[in-house]
Amino acid sequence: MTLVAIPLSAATPDDLLALSAKAATTGADVVEWRLDTCQKKGADLSAIIAAIPRSPLPVIATCRHPDETGDWVGSETARLALLAAADAAGAAYIDCELAQAEGLATAPKARLILSSHDFQGPGTDLPGKIQAMRAVGHRLGIPVIAKVAITARDAADLTIIRNLLVHRDGDVIALAMGEHGLPSRLLAGVWGGFLTFARLDGDGGSAPGQPTVGDLLGRYRLKSQTANTRILGVMGSPISHSLSPHIHNAGLAQDGVDAVYVPFRVENAVDFWNACGAWIHGLSITIPHKEALLPLATVQEAPAKAAGVCNTLWWDAGVLSATNTDVEGVAHCLGNIRGKTVLLLGAGGVARAVARIVSAGGGTLLVCNRTLDKAEALARDFQGRAITLEDAQRTPYDILVNGTSVGMKAPADTPWPFPHRPDSLVFDTVYVPLETRFLKEAAASGAKTVDGLQLFIAQAAGQYRRFTGRGTAPEDLMRQVARHHLQG
Ligand code: NAP
């Protein structure tokens, strides 16, 4: 089972032991004592090494060489002597860079990790490096743990890490640093990594992109991952703000589905899918990639085909399928619209989903958008009429929809600075904040309101059903989790 290691450093043995005790309470398996960083913080390294036997968790002793962005200041002889002292003191693992491994004359008592880092890019000849590490182990007469860390240029590089892990011929630690590489850390249990690194809550970590141990063990359920665990995720850029991993993983855990859902920060969608699509069972797609992958799907469900965009891609019995669950989510939020007049503010992606539902449902569509040309184009596509904001305030309507981004993260802004009609239904697609000024004013006028969270949960539920093949999604739990994060 993949171990979780927390890299730590401190200026005193007591502080380092206290951090190690904290790591032990999180469920981590191992602590990595970064002797080079302890040195930088002014620690007496012989006192740190003397404290190794008192660590509540097994210790990886690492004294990173400056060539691999380590903080060590001193001779190579002194550095190797320090590692030998850590070994004698009872460290469970000793980490030494492959590039410096010729300095290792004898095998340590501890397990030896031989490491290679590329902080700039995807590295070169990684299988060759791992072979070279095995050769060092052969010379010393021990099996070594091969560690390779690269920097992902884009999420397509995740496949490099996956290949190293699933085709391993011994213990391997492989990871891609940076936000584009984060899934390599979260999926180490699926791919069979010997160990993955995480940071304590509130700590910056020792390398770019490390998740917190709480997230790794909680949301991403590292200890339950096996080679059979299905990989799901959300792809976009930016992506770190996404609530989708929170709600989907909560649902998967509650339903006992053997799958994990991770955030993929992706710049080039087609390159990513070509490199990684074979091992991803299902993908939620968000800005700016909703158009890019639709042509790759063999089956394009009607909402995606008609809208020309998809927010969901999944393998269904070996066939790549695409749909647009925003459309079914909008239908859920608007209810029956036959014979009703819908005044739609906005003409972007979500507005297109609204327009489609109004047109298909027998409603009358009025489109009002800052850029009139776009309102006219959308109205043309869905048999509606474009109107200016000035005309809109004098026009009767039954349903008013905010399909613009006005009000998002800006509670003082509203796309409708006019009185609301008390007998209307008012729907805001924006859900951050949960209660927008638009909806507050509508509710105060007596209008019925539907918030953007309902759309978010409905579209996510459509994805969940397709990813899992289950008839229903745990919508109450998903809503509860989303609310918790939005209010937190
Ligand atoms: P989009 O394609 O970029 O469209 C943005 C729309 O907002 C355009 O009509 C744009 O008008 C208008 N707009 C932007 N800034 C404006 C301003 N200052 N004043 C007036 N109009 C402005 O974005 P989208 O994908 O449709 O998303 C729009 C919003 O829907 C997002 O904020 C998001 O919160 C929400 N959304 C919610 C869900 C959900 O699950 N609840 C799902 C998808 C989207 P121009 O054409 O003039 O630029």
XYZ file of C-alpha atoms and ligand atoms in Angstrom:
536
model
C 0.000 0.000 0.000
C 1.286 3.457 -0.929
C 2.784 5.279 2.052
C 2.197 8.939 2.876
C 5.299 10.920 3.806
C 5.390 14.403 5.297
C 8.588 16.381 4.655
C 9.548 18.362 7.752
C 12.305 20.674 8.959
C 12.875 22.729 12.115
C 15.560 24.639 13.978
C 15.555 22.330 17.012
C 15.048 18.600 17.667
C 12.094 19.361 19.950
C 10.334 21.349 17.223
C 11.022 18.609 14.687
C 9.712 15.941 17.073
C 6.609 18.044 17.752
C 5.967 18.349 14.003
C 6.524 14.602 13.626
C 4.004 13.945 16.406
C 1.516 16.185 14.587
C 2.183 14.264 11.358
C 1.484 10.999 13.210
C -1.961 12.259 14.259
C -2.913 12.935 10.630
C -2.562 9.322 9.553
C 0.731 9.821 7.707
C 3.064 6.792 7.628
C 6.506 8.381 7.436
C 8.216 11.707 8.061
C 10.997 13.002 5.867
C 13.487 14.936 7.950
C 15.082 17.451 5.600
C 18.479 17.835 7.240
C 19.596 20.438 4.682
C 16.628 22.683 5.505
C 17.154 22.113 9.238
C 20.723 23.309 8.685
C 19.419 26.405 6.881
C 17.146 27.105 9.874
C 20.180 27.048 12.155
C 19.750 23.590 13.681
C 22.545 21.626 15.337
C 22.463 18.635 12.985
C 24.091 16.211 15.398
C 21.294 16.951 17.900
C 18.699 16.429 15.142
C 20.221 13.067 14.256
C 20.331 12.047 17.919
C 16.570 12.638 18.041
C 15.789 10.157 15.233
C 15.058 7.250 17.636
C 12.418 9.417 19.373
C 10.423 10.119 16.224
C 6.876 8.702 16.483
C 7.012 7.795 12.778
C 9.761 6.148 10.712
C 12.191 8.760 9.409
C 13.467 9.322 5.890
C 16.778 11.133 6.328
C 17.354 13.492 3.416
C 20.092 16.055 3.024
C 19.293 17.443 -0.399
C 22.270 18.332 -2.592
C 22.320 21.958 -3.861
C 22.399 20.685 -7.479
C 18.840 19.423 -6.891
C 17.677 22.632 -5.151
C 18.716 21.418 -1.698
C 19.764 23.853 1.030
C 22.899 21.956 2.111
C 26.015 24.060 2.679
C 29.188 22.029 3.190
C 31.356 19.391 1.600
C 30.075 16.242 -0.068
C 32.103 14.175 2.386
C 30.348 15.882 5.321
C 26.959 15.385 3.684
C 27.510 11.645 3.166
C 28.856 11.351 6.715
C 25.654 12.973 7.975
C 23.539 10.432 6.085
C 25.684 7.617 7.506
C 25.126 9.023 11.017
C 21.359 9.168 10.394
C 21.518 5.536 9.270
C 23.398 4.543 12.423
C 20.855 6.441 14.550
C 18.002 4.343 13.172
C 16.539 6.210 10.206
C 14.195 3.892 8.310
C 15.159 5.320 4.921
C 18.150 7.231 3.582
C 17.662 9.400 0.496
C 20.674 10.011 -1.730
C 20.686 11.572 -5.192
C 21.558 9.223 -8.058
C 24.035 11.834 -9.297
C 25.963 11.514 -6.008
C 25.519 7.773 -5.505
C 29.115 6.861 -6.387
C 29.980 8.280 -2.944
C 28.039 5.450 -1.284
C 30.686 2.824 -0.510
C 28.544 0.427 1.529
C 24.858 -0.393 1.843
C 23.022 1.386 4.663
C 21.005 -0.553 7.248
C 18.067 1.621 6.270
C 16.262 1.210 2.966
C 18.004 3.317 0.354
C 16.050 5.773 -1.796
C 17.990 6.920 -4.848
C 16.491 10.099 -6.247
C 16.568 12.311 -9.305
C 14.764 15.663 -9.623
C 14.041 17.991 -12.525
C 12.633 21.282 -11.257
C 12.385 22.760 -14.759
C 10.710 20.162 -16.943
C 9.813 16.536 -17.639
C 13.349 15.140 -17.293
C 15.192 12.982 -19.787
C 15.519 9.223 -20.093
C 13.693 8.494 -16.852
C 13.568 4.702 -17.410
C 17.346 4.888 -17.954
C 17.747 6.762 -14.661
C 15.715 4.138 -12.833
C 17.885 1.420 -14.395
C 20.989 3.282 -13.212
C 19.490 3.380 -9.691
C 18.878 -0.375 -9.805
C 22.512 -0.835 -10.901
C 23.699 1.088 -7.810
C 21.540 -1.206 -5.681
C 23.087 -4.200 -7.414
C 26.581 -2.878 -6.649
C 25.648 -2.421 -2.988
C 23.778 -5.721 -2.844
C 20.398 -4.245 -1.854
C 17.093 -3.481 -3.587
C 16.710 0.310 -3.807
C 13.639 2.515 -3.985
C 13.899 4.568 -7.183
C 12.572 8.127 -6.876
C 11.963 10.369 -9.875
C 10.441 13.845 -9.565
C 9.812 15.966 -12.639
C 8.021 19.233 -13.290
C 4.868 18.929 -15.377
C 4.683 21.475 -18.228
C 1.024 20.579 -18.733
C -1.225 17.788 -17.507
C -0.306 15.633 -20.525
C 2.979 14.930 -18.674
C 1.036 12.922 -16.080
C 1.243 9.968 -18.431
C 5.039 9.960 -18.035
C 4.587 9.365 -14.303
C 1.845 6.804 -14.768
C 3.999 4.790 -17.178
C 6.932 4.756 -14.756
C 4.701 3.523 -11.944
C 2.493 0.963 -13.638
C 5.431 -0.584 -15.528
C 7.767 -0.577 -12.499
C 10.138 -3.464 -11.803
C 10.667 -2.737 -8.120
C 9.761 -0.006 -5.651
C 9.313 3.373 -7.364
C 8.360 6.829 -6.171
C 7.418 8.980 -9.181
C 5.701 12.329 -9.174
C 5.234 15.475 -11.199
C 5.663 18.762 -9.351
C 3.541 21.874 -9.869
C -0.233 22.317 -10.170
C -0.335 20.498 -13.533
C 1.302 17.517 -11.822
C -0.914 17.384 -8.712
C -2.905 14.303 -9.858
C 0.353 12.287 -9.902
C 0.487 12.768 -6.129
C -3.232 12.119 -5.612
C -3.296 8.946 -7.756
C -0.136 7.303 -6.387
C -2.266 4.586 -4.790
C -3.925 3.718 -8.104
C -0.636 3.608 -9.973
C 1.272 1.704 -7.269
C 3.748 4.342 -6.093
C 5.797 3.243 -3.084
C 5.150 6.558 -1.400
C 3.624 9.992 -2.008
C 4.422 13.256 -0.270
C 1.936 15.549 1.449
C 2.164 18.588 3.694
C 0.655 19.365 7.063
C -2.349 21.700 6.991
C -1.095 25.273 7.127
C 2.419 24.307 6.010
C 3.882 25.341 2.648
C 5.379 21.911 1.893
C 8.810 21.140 0.503
C 8.018 21.180 -3.223
C 5.464 22.864 -5.508
C 2.076 21.162 -5.710
C 2.061 19.046 -2.557
C -1.505 18.382 -1.303
C -2.308 18.487 2.398
C -2.312 15.124 4.144
C -5.938 15.773 5.142
C -7.001 16.129 1.508
C -4.921 13.162 0.351
C -6.295 10.756 2.946
C -9.765 12.274 3.235
C -11.080 13.659 -0.025
C -8.887 11.482 -2.285
C -8.980 8.335 -0.084
C -5.397 7.336 -0.907
C -5.506 4.306 1.378
C -8.519 2.851 -0.433
C -7.002 3.234 -3.888
C -6.014 0.121 -5.808
C -5.059 -0.601 -9.417
C -8.784 -1.169 -10.072
C -9.871 2.245 -8.820
C -11.419 4.249 -11.648
C -10.004 7.695 -12.340
C -12.417 10.600 -12.783
C -11.755 14.311 -12.734
C -12.499 17.849 -13.728
C -10.428 19.564 -16.386
C -10.046 23.343 -16.698
C -7.713 26.261 -16.223
C -7.719 27.591 -13.568
C -9.048 24.635 -11.575
C -7.891 24.905 -7.956
C -11.102 26.765 -6.984
C -13.359 23.986 -8.317
C -15.904 22.479 -5.942
C -16.325 19.427 -8.172
C -13.663 17.258 -6.445
C -15.327 17.994 -3.091
C -18.836 16.996 -4.116
C -18.037 14.081 -6.427
C -15.603 12.431 -3.995
C -18.068 12.823 -1.133
C -20.695 11.089 -3.260
C -18.355 8.309 -4.413
C -17.284 7.611 -0.824
C -20.861 7.528 0.460
C -21.997 5.226 -2.352
C -18.959 2.961 -1.964
C -17.948 3.466 -5.618
C -14.333 2.450 -6.271
C -13.369 5.660 -8.081
C -11.479 8.844 -7.266
C -12.110 12.290 -8.783
C -9.165 14.684 -9.145
C -8.596 18.215 -10.493
C -6.710 18.350 -13.803
C -5.222 21.772 -14.543
C -4.981 21.605 -18.334
C -3.781 24.174 -20.870
C -4.001 22.147 -24.093
C -7.129 19.994 -23.917
C -6.537 17.854 -27.009
C -2.903 17.081 -26.106
C -4.074 16.153 -22.616
C -6.786 13.818 -23.822
C -4.522 12.190 -26.415
C -1.902 11.518 -23.725
C -4.166 10.613 -20.804
C -7.635 9.785 -22.148
C -7.054 6.031 -22.147
C -6.742 5.890 -18.354
C -9.397 8.457 -17.416
C -12.855 6.947 -17.093
C -14.803 10.206 -16.967
C -14.156 13.915 -17.110
C -16.074 17.035 -16.167
C -15.004 19.866 -18.445
C -15.012 23.513 -17.529
C -13.719 26.848 -18.833
C -11.952 27.190 -21.271
C -12.199 23.669 -22.700
C -15.917 23.025 -23.229
C -15.631 23.085 -27.022
C -12.282 21.396 -27.598
C -13.011 17.740 -26.856
C -16.507 17.351 -28.329
C -15.205 16.332 -31.802
C -13.277 13.422 -30.224
C -16.434 11.761 -28.886
C -17.962 8.918 -30.913
C -21.344 9.399 -29.251
C -22.475 12.992 -28.829
C -25.696 13.182 -26.850
C -28.206 15.670 -28.244
C -27.605 18.495 -25.717
C -23.878 18.524 -26.510
C -24.321 18.157 -30.249
C -26.889 20.935 -30.448
C -24.943 23.303 -28.206
C -21.576 22.521 -29.840
C -20.049 22.233 -26.359
C -19.725 19.416 -23.858
C -19.084 19.540 -20.126
C -18.917 15.751 -19.702
C -16.854 13.063 -21.404
C -16.841 9.421 -20.363
C -16.115 5.932 -21.572
C -19.281 3.898 -21.925
C -18.517 0.238 -22.738
C -15.376 1.296 -24.609
C -17.098 4.085 -26.542
C -16.185 7.705 -25.848
C -19.363 9.644 -25.147
C -20.034 13.329 -24.598
C -22.923 15.305 -23.208
C -23.790 18.697 -21.819
C -25.376 18.321 -18.399
C -25.619 22.118 -18.027
C -28.590 21.823 -20.394
C -30.414 19.215 -18.296
C -29.485 21.201 -15.179
C -31.075 24.334 -16.602
C -34.206 22.367 -17.546
C -34.409 21.141 -13.954
C -34.091 24.711 -12.604
C -36.606 26.332 -14.963
C -39.334 23.701 -14.738
C -42.237 23.938 -17.178
C -41.839 26.950 -19.444
C -44.475 26.293 -22.053
C -46.259 29.557 -22.881
C -43.971 31.586 -20.620
C -41.797 34.555 -21.556
C -38.207 34.185 -20.457
C -35.999 37.271 -20.278
C -32.436 36.004 -20.491
C -29.561 38.269 -19.447
C -26.321 37.206 -21.129
C -25.330 35.424 -24.324
C -22.360 33.263 -23.293
C -22.076 29.533 -22.647
C -24.606 29.118 -19.854
C -27.034 31.511 -21.598
C -26.893 29.227 -24.644
C -28.034 26.304 -22.476
C -30.926 28.412 -21.159
C -31.898 29.546 -24.680
C -31.969 25.966 -25.873
C -34.269 24.848 -23.063
C -36.625 27.806 -23.589
C -36.791 27.180 -27.307
C -37.288 23.406 -26.939
C -39.806 23.854 -24.117
C -42.186 26.149 -25.998
C -41.334 29.400 -24.207
C -40.808 32.863 -25.682
C -37.163 33.908 -25.555
C -35.925 37.469 -25.074
C -32.138 37.921 -24.968
C -30.473 40.950 -23.454
C -26.687 41.171 -23.461
C -24.006 43.810 -22.990
C -22.758 43.026 -26.488
C -25.865 43.310 -28.629
C -24.388 41.374 -31.590
C -24.065 38.298 -29.405
C -27.624 38.670 -28.131
C -28.816 38.844 -31.734
C -26.831 35.781 -32.739
C -28.165 33.738 -29.812
C -31.736 34.897 -30.403
C -31.421 33.939 -34.072
C -30.180 30.436 -33.211
C -33.110 29.765 -30.877
C -36.030 31.622 -32.466
C -35.913 34.426 -29.888
C -35.680 38.207 -29.978
C -32.763 40.385 -28.866
C -33.593 43.461 -26.823
C -31.621 46.246 -25.162
C -31.497 46.611 -21.379
C -33.502 49.827 -21.727
C -36.302 47.955 -23.522
C -36.025 44.986 -21.194
C -37.032 46.967 -18.105
C -40.331 47.897 -19.767
C -41.051 44.400 -21.138
C -43.286 41.957 -19.255
C -41.760 38.531 -18.534
C -42.551 35.444 -16.435
C -39.010 34.244 -15.836
C -35.860 36.356 -15.472
C -32.504 34.563 -15.775
C -29.045 35.913 -15.025
C -26.776 34.096 -17.464
C -24.027 36.716 -17.175
C -21.114 36.564 -14.772
C -22.217 39.816 -13.115
C -22.433 39.328 -9.349
C -19.894 36.493 -9.297
C -17.568 37.119 -6.356
C -18.917 40.697 -6.382
C -21.860 40.800 -3.969
C -22.570 44.509 -4.654
C -23.107 43.979 -8.405
C -26.322 43.032 -10.146
C -27.141 42.570 -13.827
C -30.695 43.877 -13.175
C -30.664 47.265 -11.428
C -34.464 47.574 -11.754
C -37.477 46.499 -9.684
C -38.380 42.795 -9.931
C -41.841 41.562 -10.842
C -43.408 39.959 -7.734
C -45.153 37.260 -9.782
C -41.986 36.172 -11.620
C -39.509 33.319 -11.236
C -35.952 34.630 -10.942
C -33.022 32.291 -11.613
C -29.380 33.250 -11.066
C -26.806 30.922 -12.621
C -24.085 32.524 -10.467
C -23.470 30.590 -7.223
C -20.507 32.397 -5.697
C -21.723 33.995 -3.472
C -24.630 31.713 -2.692
C -26.969 34.651 -2.158
C -26.387 37.248 -4.853
C -27.745 40.788 -4.741
C -29.840 39.832 -7.809
C -31.608 37.053 -5.879
C -31.881 38.975 -2.606
C -33.694 41.831 -4.352
C -35.906 39.399 -6.256
C -36.898 37.595 -3.053
C -37.559 40.930 -1.315
C -40.007 41.799 -4.128
C -41.905 38.571 -3.580
C -40.529 36.750 -6.642
C -39.795 33.021 -6.476
C -36.049 32.416 -6.697
C -33.750 29.628 -7.869
C -30.065 29.907 -7.030
C -27.023 28.868 -9.065
C -26.197 26.068 -6.637
C -29.276 24.190 -7.847
C -27.870 24.306 -11.373
C -24.420 23.339 -10.174
C -25.744 20.304 -8.303
C -28.102 19.272 -11.096
C -25.350 19.360 -13.750
C -22.959 17.523 -11.406
C -25.610 14.888 -10.678
C -25.977 14.263 -14.421
C -22.237 13.709 -14.651
C -22.153 11.454 -11.597
C -24.872 9.202 -13.022
C -22.953 8.795 -16.268
C -19.588 8.225 -14.570
C -20.937 5.612 -12.169
C -23.744 4.058 -14.187
C -26.001 4.545 -11.162
C -29.583 5.680 -11.577
C -29.309 8.424 -8.990
C -26.669 10.730 -7.556
C -26.419 11.612 -3.842
C -27.641 15.153 -4.499
C -28.450 16.049 -0.881
C -24.920 15.188 0.212
C -23.420 17.018 -2.772
C -25.462 20.129 -1.954
C -24.507 19.946 1.719
C -20.790 19.641 0.866
C -20.950 22.495 -1.652
C -22.783 24.742 0.823
C -20.218 23.952 3.492
C -17.385 25.078 1.216
C -19.197 28.112 -0.151
C -20.131 29.316 3.317
C -16.802 28.343 4.883
P -19.246 33.345 -20.692
O -19.514 32.420 -21.830
O -17.925 33.976 -20.575
O -20.358 34.510 -20.761
C -20.306 35.612 -19.894
C -21.544 36.485 -20.121
O -21.521 37.496 -19.103
C -21.555 37.193 -21.465
O -22.891 37.315 -21.904
C -20.965 38.555 -21.093
O -21.361 39.578 -21.964
C -21.596 38.772 -19.754
N -20.859 39.734 -18.942
C -19.625 39.565 -18.407
N -19.277 40.657 -17.718
C -20.311 41.543 -17.834
C -20.536 42.831 -17.328
N -19.645 43.452 -16.573
N -21.711 43.435 -17.604
C -22.628 42.801 -18.357
N -22.481 41.575 -18.879
C -21.319 40.947 -18.610
O -19.505 32.644 -19.307
P -20.517 31.428 -18.972
O -19.797 30.141 -19.065
O -21.764 31.597 -19.746
O -20.772 31.695 -17.433
C -21.533 32.825 -17.008
C -21.848 32.666 -15.545
O -22.681 31.528 -15.377
C -20.609 32.404 -14.686
O -20.362 33.543 -13.909
C -20.954 31.258 -13.775
O -21.028 31.705 -12.429
C -22.341 30.873 -14.184
N -22.395 29.429 -14.409
C -22.959 28.701 -13.429
C -23.063 27.351 -13.574
C -23.673 26.565 -12.472
O -23.509 25.346 -12.439
N -24.415 27.210 -11.589
C -22.617 26.684 -14.730
C -22.025 27.464 -15.727
C -21.935 28.834 -15.543
P -20.544 39.904 -23.311
O -21.057 38.960 -24.351
O -20.866 41.321 -23.573
O -19.090 39.695 -22.997
